PDB file of C-alpha atoms in Angstrom:
ATOM      1  CA  MET A   1       0.000   0.000   0.000  1.00 38.00           C
ATOM      2  CA  ALA A   2       2.813   2.408   0.932  1.00 38.00           C
ATOM      3  CA  THR A   3       4.629   1.687  -2.310  1.00 40.00           C
ATOM      4  CA  THR A   4       1.466   2.387  -4.319  1.00 39.00           C
ATOM      5  CA  PHE A   5       1.063   5.713  -2.506  1.00 40.00           C
ATOM      6  CA  TRP A   6       4.561   6.818  -3.417  1.00 39.00           C
ATOM      7  CA  ILE A   7       4.118   5.720  -7.019  1.00 44.00           C
ATOM      8  CA  VAL A   8       1.021   7.936  -7.239  1.00 42.00           C
ATOM      9  CA  ILE A   9       2.984  10.859  -5.792  1.00 48.00           C
ATOM     10  CA  LEU A  10       5.764  10.234  -8.299  1.00 46.00           C
ATOM     11  CA  VAL A  11       3.274  10.309 -11.170  1.00 48.00           C
ATOM     12  CA  LEU A  12       1.867  13.613  -9.889  1.00 48.00           C
ATOM     13  CA  ALA A  13       5.373  15.051  -9.704  1.00 49.00           C
ATOM     14  CA  VAL A  14       6.011  14.009 -13.279  1.00 49.00           C
ATOM     15  CA  LEU A  15       2.726  15.626 -14.365  1.00 49.00           C
ATOM     16  CA  LEU A  16       3.702  18.808 -12.539  1.00 48.00           C
ATOM     17  CA  THR A  17       7.002  18.905 -14.376  1.00 50.00           C
ATOM     18  CA  THR A  18       5.263  18.231 -17.704  1.00 53.00           C
ATOM     19  CA  VAL A  19       2.755  21.029 -17.152  1.00 48.00           C
ATOM     20  CA  ALA A  20       5.528  23.430 -16.192  1.00 48.00           C
ATOM     21  CA  ALA A  21       7.596  22.644 -19.269  1.00 49.00           C
ATOM     22  CA  PRO A  22       5.634  24.953 -21.669  1.00 54.00           C
ATOM     23  CA  TRP A  23       6.041  27.852 -19.259  1.00 47.00           C
ATOM     24  CA  LEU A  24       9.794  27.456 -19.371  1.00 48.00           C
ATOM     25  CA  GLY A  25       9.660  27.889 -23.130  1.00 55.00           C
ATOM     26  CA  SER A  26       7.509  30.991 -22.964  1.00 56.00           C
ATOM     27  CA  PRO A  27       9.336  34.126 -24.288  1.00 58.00           C
ATOM     28  CA  THR A  28       7.359  36.359 -21.897  1.00 59.00           C
ATOM     29  CA  LEU A  29       9.025  34.906 -18.788  1.00 53.00           C
ATOM     30  CA  SER A  30      12.200  36.418 -17.465  1.00 60.00           C
ATOM     31  CA  ARG A  31      15.304  34.336 -16.773  1.00 61.00           C
ATOM     32  CA  GLN A  32      14.706  34.745 -13.034  1.00 58.00           C
ATOM     33  CA  GLN A  33      11.120  33.483 -13.324  1.00 53.00           C
ATOM     34  CA  LYS A  34      12.211  30.472 -15.376  1.00 51.00           C
ATOM     35  CA  SER A  35      14.882  29.634 -12.807  1.00 59.00           C
ATOM     36  CA  TRP A  36      12.303  29.799 -10.002  1.00 51.00           C
ATOM     37  CA  ILE A  37       9.918  27.445 -11.900  1.00 48.00           C
ATOM     38  CA  ARG A  38      12.701  24.926 -12.430  1.00 56.00           C
ATOM     39  CA  ARG A  39      13.497  24.908  -8.730  1.00 57.00           C
ATOM     40  CA  VAL A  40       9.854  24.589  -7.697  1.00 49.00           C
ATOM     41  CA  THR A  41       9.069  21.746 -10.125  1.00 51.00           C
ATOM     42  CA  GLY A  42      12.398  19.946  -9.861  1.00 53.00           C
ATOM     43  CA  LEU A  43      12.634  19.819  -6.066  1.00 50.00           C
ATOM     44  CA  PRO A  44       9.427  17.810  -5.422  1.00 53.00           C
ATOM     45  CA  PHE A  45      10.341  15.403  -8.208  1.00 49.00           C
ATOM     46  CA  THR A  46      13.788  14.758  -6.729  1.00 53.00           C
ATOM     47  CA  ILE A  47      12.472  14.345  -3.192  1.00 51.00           C
ATOM     48  CA  VAL A  48       9.701  11.991  -4.259  1.00 48.00           C
ATOM     49  CA  LEU A  49      12.078   9.938  -6.388  1.00 47.00           C
ATOM     50  CA  VAL A  50      14.397   9.419  -3.423  1.00 49.00           C
ATOM     51  CA  LEU A  51      11.470   8.505  -1.179  1.00 49.00           C
ATOM     52  CA  VAL A  52      10.097   6.025  -3.727  1.00 48.00           C
ATOM     53  CA  LEU A  53      13.471   4.309  -4.044  1.00 49.00           C
ATOM     54  CA  ALA A  54      13.697   4.108  -0.262  1.00 50.00           C
ATOM     55  CA  ALA A  55      10.157   2.744   0.083  1.00 48.00           C
ATOM     56  CA  CYS A  56      10.711   0.120  -2.608  1.00 52.00           C
ATOM     57  CA  GLY A  57      14.143  -0.948  -1.368  1.00 63.00           C
ATOM     58  CA  ARG A  58      13.941  -1.344   2.396  1.00 84.00           C
ATOM     59  CA  ALA A  59      15.778  -4.151   4.118  1.00 89.00           C
ATOM     60  CA  THR A  60      13.588  -7.103   5.130  1.00 90.00           C
ATOM     61  CA  SER A  61      12.442  -6.748   8.716  1.00 93.00           C
ATOM     62  CA  GLU A  62      13.291  -9.387  11.315  1.00 93.00           C
ATOM     63  CA  LYS A  63       9.588 -10.118  11.747  1.00 95.00           C
ATOM     64  CA  THR A  64       9.178 -10.783   8.009  1.00 95.00           C
ATOM     65  CA  VAL A  65      12.284 -12.979   7.919  1.00 96.00           C
ATOM     66  CA  ARG A  66      10.928 -15.113  10.749  1.00 96.00           C
ATOM     67  CA  LYS A  67       7.498 -15.350   9.124  1.00 96.00           C
ATOM     68  CA  LEU A  68       8.879 -16.395   5.733  1.00 97.00           C
ATOM     69  CA  ALA A  69      11.394 -18.808   7.285  1.00 97.00           C
ATOM     70  CA  GLY A  70       8.541 -20.541   9.100  1.00 97.00           C
ATOM     71  CA  SER A  71       6.213 -20.724   6.104  1.00 98.00           C
ATOM     72  CA  PRO A  72       5.023 -24.123   4.819  1.00 98.00           C
ATOM     73  CA  GLU A  73       7.054 -23.620   1.629  1.00 98.00           C
ATOM     74  CA  ALA A  74      10.254 -22.951   3.580  1.00 98.00           C
ATOM     75  CA  LEU A  75       9.641 -25.892   5.930  1.00 98.00           C
ATOM     76  CA  LYS A  76       9.157 -28.253   2.991  1.00 98.00           C
ATOM     77  CA  ALA A  77      12.271 -27.009   1.191  1.00 98.00           C
ATOM     78  CA  ARG A  78      14.278 -27.273   4.440  1.00 98.00           C
ATOM     79  CA  GLN A  79      13.195 -30.851   5.057  1.00 98.00           C
ATOM     80  CA  GLU A  80      13.990 -31.872   1.481  1.00 98.00           C
ATOM     81  CA  ALA A  81      17.457 -30.277   1.610  1.00 98.00           C
ATOM     82  CA  GLU A  82      18.311 -31.921   4.916  1.00 98.00           C
ATOM     83  CA  LEU A  83      16.985 -35.313   3.846  1.00 98.00           C
ATOM     84  CA  ALA A  84      19.010 -35.210   0.618  1.00 98.00           C
ATOM     85  CA  SER A  85      22.195 -34.512   2.580  1.00 98.00           C
ATOM     86  CA  ARG A  86      21.469 -37.237   5.119  1.00 98.00           C
ATOM     87  CA  ASP A  87      20.790 -39.694   2.305  1.00 98.00           C
ATOM     88  CA  ILE A  88      24.246 -39.011   0.888  1.00 98.00           C
ATOM     89  CA  ILE A  89      25.844 -39.533   4.309  1.00 98.00           C
ATOM     90  CA  ALA A  90      23.940 -42.814   4.677  1.00 98.00           C
ATOM     91  CA  VAL A  91      25.386 -44.044   1.376  1.00 98.00           C
ATOM     92  CA  TRP A  92      28.920 -43.201   2.517  1.00 98.00           C
ATOM     93  CA  GLU A  93      28.350 -45.002   5.799  1.00 98.00           C
ATOM     94  CA  ALA A  94      26.916 -48.109   4.134  1.00 98.00           C
ATOM     95  CA  GLU A  95      29.179 -48.406   1.080  1.00 98.00           C
ATOM     96  CA  THR A  96      32.645 -47.221   2.143  1.00 98.00           C
ATOM     97  CA  PRO A  97      35.151 -48.575   4.704  1.00 98.00           C
ATOM     98  CA  LEU A  98      34.667 -45.384   6.748  1.00 98.00           C
ATOM     99  CA  THR A  99      32.848 -45.375  10.103  1.00 98.00           C
ATOM    100  CA  LEU A 100      30.474 -42.461  10.667  1.00 98.00           C
ATOM    101  CA  GLY A 101      31.060 -40.629  13.935  1.00 98.00           C
ATOM    102  CA  LEU A 102      29.710 -37.073  13.710  1.00 98.00           C
ATOM    103  CA  VAL A 103      27.299 -35.031  11.571  1.00 98.00           C
ATOM    104  CA  VAL A 104      27.277 -31.225  11.656  1.00 98.00           C
ATOM    105  CA  LEU A 105      24.450 -29.204  10.096  1.00 97.00           C
ATOM    106  CA  GLU A 106      24.121 -25.425   9.955  1.00 97.00           C
ATOM    107  CA  ASP A 107      20.973 -23.791   8.621  1.00 97.00           C
ATOM    108  CA  VAL A 108      20.397 -20.038   8.445  1.00 97.00           C
ATOM    109  CA  CYS A 109      17.861 -17.699   6.838  1.00 97.00           C
ATOM    110  CA  VAL A 110      18.864 -14.096   6.166  1.00 96.00           C
ATOM    111  CA  GLY A 111      16.830 -11.098   5.099  1.00 95.00           C
ATOM    112  CA  GLY A 112      17.559  -9.025   2.035  1.00 90.00           C
ATOM    113  CA  SER A 113      19.321  -5.690   2.349  1.00 87.00           C
ATOM    114  CA  ALA A 114      18.079  -2.234   1.478  1.00 84.00           C
ATOM    115  CA  LYS A 115      18.540  -1.031  -2.097  1.00 86.00           C
ATOM    116  CA  GLU A 116      22.220  -1.203  -2.991  1.00 71.00           C
ATOM    117  CA  LEU A 117      23.110   1.801  -5.117  1.00 72.00           C
ATOM    118  CA  PHE A 118      26.863   1.327  -4.854  1.00 70.00           C
ATOM    119  CA  LEU A 119      28.916  -1.894  -4.934  1.00 71.00           C
ATOM    120  CA  PRO A 120      25.847  -4.157  -5.285  1.00 74.00           C
ATOM    121  CA  THR A 121      26.093  -7.702  -3.928  1.00 78.00           C
ATOM    122  CA  GLY A 122      22.652  -8.843  -5.018  1.00 81.00           C
ATOM    123  CA  SER A 123      21.328  -9.106  -1.465  1.00 85.00           C
ATOM    124  CA  ASP A 124      18.816  -6.342  -2.214  1.00 88.00           C
ATOM    125  CA  ARG A 125      17.080  -8.564  -4.781  1.00 90.00           C
ATOM    126  CA  TYR A 126      15.501 -10.981  -2.316  1.00 93.00           C
ATOM    127  CA  LYS A 127      13.315 -10.752   0.774  1.00 94.00           C
ATOM    128  CA  ILE A 128      14.829 -13.855   2.316  1.00 96.00           C
ATOM    129  CA  LYS A 129      17.395 -16.516   1.466  1.00 97.00           C
ATOM    130  CA  CYS A 130      17.865 -19.763   3.394  1.00 98.00           C
ATOM    131  CA  MET A 131      21.113 -21.739   3.213  1.00 98.00           C
ATOM    132  CA  MET A 132      22.249 -25.075   4.617  1.00 98.00           C
ATOM    133  CA  SER A 133      25.703 -26.571   5.045  1.00 97.00           C
ATOM    134  CA  VAL A 134      26.358 -30.179   6.066  1.00 98.00           C
ATOM    135  CA  ALA A 135      29.544 -32.048   6.941  1.00 98.00           C
ATOM    136  CA  ALA A 136      30.137 -35.588   8.189  1.00 98.00           C
ATOM    137  CA  TYR A 137      33.169 -36.927  10.062  1.00 98.00           C
ATOM    138  CA  PHE A 138      34.307 -40.549   9.890  1.00 98.00           C
ATOM    139  CA  GLY A 139      36.870 -42.610  11.740  1.00 98.00           C
ATOM    140  CA  ALA A 140      39.420 -44.829   9.972  1.00 98.00           C
ATOM    141  CA  ASP A 141      42.581 -46.846  10.577  1.00 98.00           C
ATOM    142  CA  PRO A 142      45.663 -44.807   9.544  1.00 98.00           C
ATOM    143  CA  ARG A 143      47.546 -48.026   8.784  1.00 97.00           C
ATOM    144  CA  ARG A 144      45.106 -48.874   6.008  1.00 98.00           C
ATOM    145  CA  MET A 145      45.021 -45.574   4.113  1.00 98.00           C
ATOM    146  CA  ALA A 146      45.496 -47.123   0.664  1.00 98.00           C
ATOM    147  CA  ASP A 147      42.793 -49.742   1.212  1.00 98.00           C
ATOM    148  CA  THR A 148      40.414 -47.162   2.703  1.00 98.00           C
ATOM    149  CA  ILE A 149      40.688 -44.693  -0.188  1.00 98.00           C
ATOM    150  CA  ASP A 150      40.615 -47.536  -2.712  1.00 98.00           C
ATOM    151  CA  GLY A 151      37.445 -48.741  -0.973  1.00 98.00           C
ATOM    152  CA  VAL A 152      35.918 -45.274  -1.418  1.00 98.00           C
ATOM    153  CA  LEU A 153      36.710 -45.427  -5.146  1.00 98.00           C
ATOM    154  CA  SER A 154      35.152 -48.897  -5.419  1.00 98.00           C
ATOM    155  CA  ALA A 155      32.041 -47.586  -3.663  1.00 98.00           C
ATOM    156  CA  GLY A 156      31.935 -44.723  -6.171  1.00 98.00           C
ATOM    157  CA  ASP A 157      32.125 -47.266  -9.001  1.00 98.00           C
ATOM    158  CA  ARG A 158      28.952 -48.844  -7.616  1.00 97.00           C
ATOM    159  CA  THR A 159      26.903 -45.864  -6.429  1.00 97.00           C
ATOM    160  CA  GLY A 160      27.704 -43.033  -8.806  1.00 95.00           C
ATOM    161  CA  PRO A 161      26.779 -39.438  -7.772  1.00 95.00           C
ATOM    162  CA  PRO A 162      26.453 -39.877  -3.967  1.00 97.00           C
ATOM    163  CA  ILE A 163      30.156 -40.848  -3.969  1.00 98.00           C
ATOM    164  CA  PRO A 164      31.683 -38.779  -6.803  1.00 97.00           C
ATOM    165  CA  PHE A 165      35.094 -40.520  -6.724  1.00 98.00           C
ATOM    166  CA  ASN A 166      35.831 -43.736  -8.626  1.00 98.00           C
ATOM    167  CA  HIS A 167      38.642 -45.551 -10.382  1.00 98.00           C
ATOM    168  CA  GLU A 168      38.251 -43.390 -13.492  1.00 97.00           C
ATOM    169  CA  PHE A 169      39.583 -40.466 -11.433  1.00 97.00           C
ATOM    170  CA  HIS A 170      43.312 -40.483 -12.307  1.00 97.00           C
ATOM    171  CA  TYR A 171      44.391 -38.315  -9.365  1.00 98.00           C
ATOM    172  CA  ALA A 172      42.500 -40.524  -6.913  1.00 98.00           C
ATOM    173  CA  ARG A 173      44.290 -43.593  -8.245  1.00 98.00           C
ATOM    174  CA  ALA A 174      47.584 -41.727  -7.844  1.00 98.00           C
ATOM    175  CA  VAL A 175      46.693 -41.055  -4.200  1.00 98.00           C
ATOM    176  CA  VAL A 176      46.089 -44.772  -3.635  1.00 98.00           C
ATOM    177  CA  ASP A 177      49.443 -45.610  -5.257  1.00 98.00           C
ATOM    178  CA  TYR A 178      51.112 -43.003  -3.037  1.00 98.00           C
ATOM    179  CA  TYR A 179      49.813 -44.654   0.125  1.00 98.00           C
ATOM    180  CA  ARG A 180      50.773 -48.083  -1.215  1.00 97.00           C
ATOM    181  CA  GLY A 181      54.315 -46.812  -1.688  1.00 96.00           C
ATOM    182  CA  LYS A 182      54.195 -47.340  -5.458  1.00 96.00           C
ATOM    183  CA  ALA A 183      54.436 -43.692  -6.494  1.00 95.00           C
ATOM    184  CA  GLY A 184      55.690 -40.321  -5.316  1.00 95.00           C
ATOM    185  CA  ASP A 185      53.724 -37.225  -4.339  1.00 96.00           C
ATOM    186  CA  PRO A 186      50.450 -37.247  -6.340  1.00 96.00           C
ATOM    187  CA  GLN A 187      50.649 -33.539  -7.166  1.00 94.00           C
ATOM    188  CA  GLY A 188      54.278 -33.665  -8.201  1.00 93.00           C
ATOM    189  CA  PRO A 189      57.700 -33.895  -6.541  1.00 94.00           C
ATOM    190  CA  GLY A 190      57.976 -31.935  -3.336  1.00 92.00           C
ATOM    191  CA  THR A 191      54.235 -31.297  -2.926  1.00 95.00           C
ATOM    192  CA  GLY A 192      53.999 -33.706  -0.003  1.00 95.00           C
ATOM    193  CA  GLU A 193      51.211 -35.843   1.363  1.00 97.00           C
ATOM    194  CA  PRO A 194      47.754 -35.238  -0.160  1.00 98.00           C
ATOM    195  CA  THR A 195      44.921 -33.943   2.003  1.00 97.00           C
ATOM    196  CA  HIS A 196      41.743 -34.222  -0.047  1.00 98.00           C
ATOM    197  CA  LEU A 197      39.827 -35.281  -3.136  1.00 98.00           C
ATOM    198  CA  PHE A 198      37.770 -32.505  -4.674  1.00 96.00           C
ATOM    199  CA  GLY A 199      34.443 -33.485  -6.206  1.00 91.00           C
ATOM    200  CA  GLY A 200      33.627 -30.197  -7.903  1.00 87.00           C
ATOM    201  CA  THR A 201      30.107 -29.046  -7.063  1.00 90.00           C
ATOM    202  CA  THR A 202      29.253 -32.337  -5.331  1.00 93.00           C
ATOM    203  CA  LEU A 203      31.422 -32.604  -2.208  1.00 97.00           C
ATOM    204  CA  THR A 204      34.985 -32.724  -0.922  1.00 98.00           C
ATOM    205  CA  LEU A 205      36.640 -35.644   0.875  1.00 98.00           C
ATOM    206  CA  SER A 206      39.484 -34.631   3.192  1.00 98.00           C
ATOM    207  CA  TRP A 207      41.547 -36.496   5.794  1.00 98.00           C
ATOM    208  CA  ASP A 208      44.261 -36.325   8.431  1.00 98.00           C
ATOM    209  CA  GLN A 209      47.782 -36.508   7.061  1.00 98.00           C
ATOM    210  CA  VAL A 210      49.315 -39.657   8.539  1.00 96.00           C
ATOM    211  CA  ARG A 211      52.794 -39.640   6.971  1.00 94.00           C
ATOM    212  CA  SER A 212      53.845 -36.120   7.884  1.00 91.00           C
ATOM    213  CA  GLY A 213      54.427 -36.651  11.605  1.00 86.00           C
ATOM    214  CA  ASN A 214      53.845 -33.716  13.933  1.00 86.00           C
ATOM    215  CA  THR A 215      53.734 -31.292  10.992  1.00 89.00           C
ATOM    216  CA  GLY A 216      50.851 -33.046   9.253  1.00 93.00           C
ATOM    217  CA  GLN A 217      47.539 -31.274   8.702  1.00 96.00           C
ATOM    218  CA  LEU A 218      44.655 -32.636  10.738  1.00 98.00           C
ATOM    219  CA  ILE A 219      40.918 -32.274  10.303  1.00 98.00           C
ATOM    220  CA  GLU A 220      39.810 -29.418  12.542  1.00 98.00           C
ATOM    221  CA  GLU A 221      36.971 -29.426  15.020  1.00 98.00           C
ATOM    222  CA  PRO A 222      33.726 -27.935  13.680  1.00 97.00           C
ATOM    223  CA  ARG A 223      33.212 -24.364  14.757  1.00 93.00           C
ATOM    224  CA  PRO A 224      30.992 -23.849  17.808  1.00 90.00           C
ATOM    225  CA  CYS A 225      27.299 -23.758  17.075  1.00 88.00           C
ATOM    226  CA  SER A 226      25.733 -20.353  16.629  1.00 82.00           C
ATOM    227  CA  PRO A 227      22.590 -19.663  18.695  1.00 83.00           C
ATOM    228  CA  HIS A 228      19.930 -22.263  17.891  1.00 86.00           C
ATOM    229  CA  GLU A 229      16.838 -20.230  16.992  1.00 91.00           C
ATOM    230  CA  PRO A 230      14.497 -22.108  14.620  1.00 92.00           C
ATOM    231  CA  PRO A 231      13.230 -21.446  12.023  1.00 95.00           C
ATOM    232  CA  VAL A 232      15.720 -18.642  11.330  1.00 96.00           C
ATOM    233  CA  ARG A 233      18.858 -20.378  12.581  1.00 96.00           C
ATOM    234  CA  ARG A 234      19.628 -24.017  13.379  1.00 96.00           C
ATOM    235  CA  CYS A 235      22.880 -25.714  14.308  1.00 95.00           C
ATOM    236  CA  LEU A 236      23.077 -29.452  14.985  1.00 95.00           C
ATOM    237  CA  ASN A 237      26.043 -31.547  16.122  1.00 96.00           C
ATOM    238  CA  GLU A 238      25.045 -35.215  16.221  1.00 96.00           C
ATOM    239  CA  PRO A 239      25.931 -36.644  18.641  1.00 96.00           C
ATOM    240  CA  ALA A 240      26.504 -33.467  20.625  1.00 93.00           C
ATOM    241  CA  SER A 241      28.951 -35.169  23.003  1.00 93.00           C
ATOM    242  CA  THR A 242      31.322 -36.324  20.225  1.00 96.00           C
ATOM    243  CA  SER A 243      34.308 -34.313  18.973  1.00 97.00           C
ATOM    244  CA  VAL A 244      36.772 -34.843  16.149  1.00 98.00           C
ATOM    245  CA  ALA A 245      39.446 -35.516  18.767  1.00 98.00           C
ATOM    246  CA  ASP A 246      37.228 -38.294  20.197  1.00 98.00           C
ATOM    247  CA  LEU A 247      37.035 -39.963  16.773  1.00 98.00           C
ATOM    248  CA  ARG A 248      40.787 -39.653  16.308  1.00 98.00           C
ATOM    249  CA  ARG A 249      41.455 -41.277  19.675  1.00 98.00           C
ATOM    250  CA  GLU A 250      39.038 -44.114  18.937  1.00 98.00           C
ATOM    251  CA  TYR A 251      39.931 -44.914  15.325  1.00 98.00           C
ATOM    252  CA  GLY A 252      43.368 -43.406  14.810  1.00 97.00           C
ATOM    253  CA  MET A 253      42.478 -40.797  12.176  1.00 98.00           C
ATOM    254  CA  VAL A 254      39.569 -38.826  10.732  1.00 98.00           C
ATOM    255  CA  PHE A 255      38.039 -38.394   7.273  1.00 98.00           C
ATOM    256  CA  LYS A 256      35.535 -35.645   6.483  1.00 98.00           C
ATOM    257  CA  ILE A 257      33.049 -35.068   3.699  1.00 98.00           C
ATOM    258  CA  THR A 258      31.965 -31.473   3.149  1.00 98.00           C
ATOM    259  CA  MET A 259      28.956 -30.657   1.010  1.00 97.00           C
ATOM    260  CA  PRO A 260      28.642 -27.296  -0.766  1.00 96.00           C
ATOM    261  CA  VAL A 261      26.377 -24.723   0.851  1.00 96.00           C
ATOM    262  CA  LYS A 262      22.880 -25.285  -0.519  1.00 97.00           C
ATOM    263  CA  ASN A 263      20.558 -22.314  -1.156  1.00 97.00           C
ATOM    264  CA  TYR A 264      17.317 -24.163  -0.610  1.00 98.00           C
ATOM    265  CA  PHE A 265      14.736 -21.378  -0.286  1.00 98.00           C
ATOM    266  CA  THR A 266      14.549 -17.840  -1.690  1.00 97.00           C
ATOM    267  CA  VAL A 267      11.754 -15.268  -1.860  1.00 96.00           C
ATOM    268  CA  TRP A 268      12.504 -12.520  -4.368  1.00 94.00           C
ATOM    269  CA  LYS A 269      11.427  -8.919  -3.964  1.00 90.00           C
TER     270      LYS A 269
END
């Protein structure tokens, strides 16, 4: 309603300027009179234009964000996104030699910004955007690195997309040969022990370095959960009592799969 009001005012300002235009061309008006008409007609137009842009481009209020995040459409999209991620984790648990120990899920809905006139980021184009990130941590025996990664590739041969690594992946085979002692550094001489397999837009598999001694890179603990405030913000660590260090103590080392952030629900302005 407010936007409609300002649009009407803008139209009236345009009409005022249009009506005043013939006067400005009149030869009977002095230069001073023409200057005064321009100021009188131009000022309302400028003010109204600024007000219309402000009215049409306000940031989404916290109340609106919460309402949209709790809508049936958002709830359905959230459930589908979470279920899809959990299905992928279930395939990894069932098909690979890895032992699932921890699942971390972060889910947040953010409101759109006010109209961005300078350095636009695109956040002024939507009322709300909801995003979800999921990671899973697995335990494994560091003495069986070659067999474990080779087992992941064999699982990928069978399952396809849920495990996007298979024996057709030349670099992955080179990693297996590295851990079997048949080849040097997979990325070239001097590059050292590998740390991950990158699955493009699907997911990334990373692991503790086990040959690099005290200088080896280790999978880090997930960051502490942000305030849990459904439906706007959720953070789940399952089980909550388990840490990456716990998995490392129990199994010897840790693997991690990280899924790309999924934009699962957007309402455009």
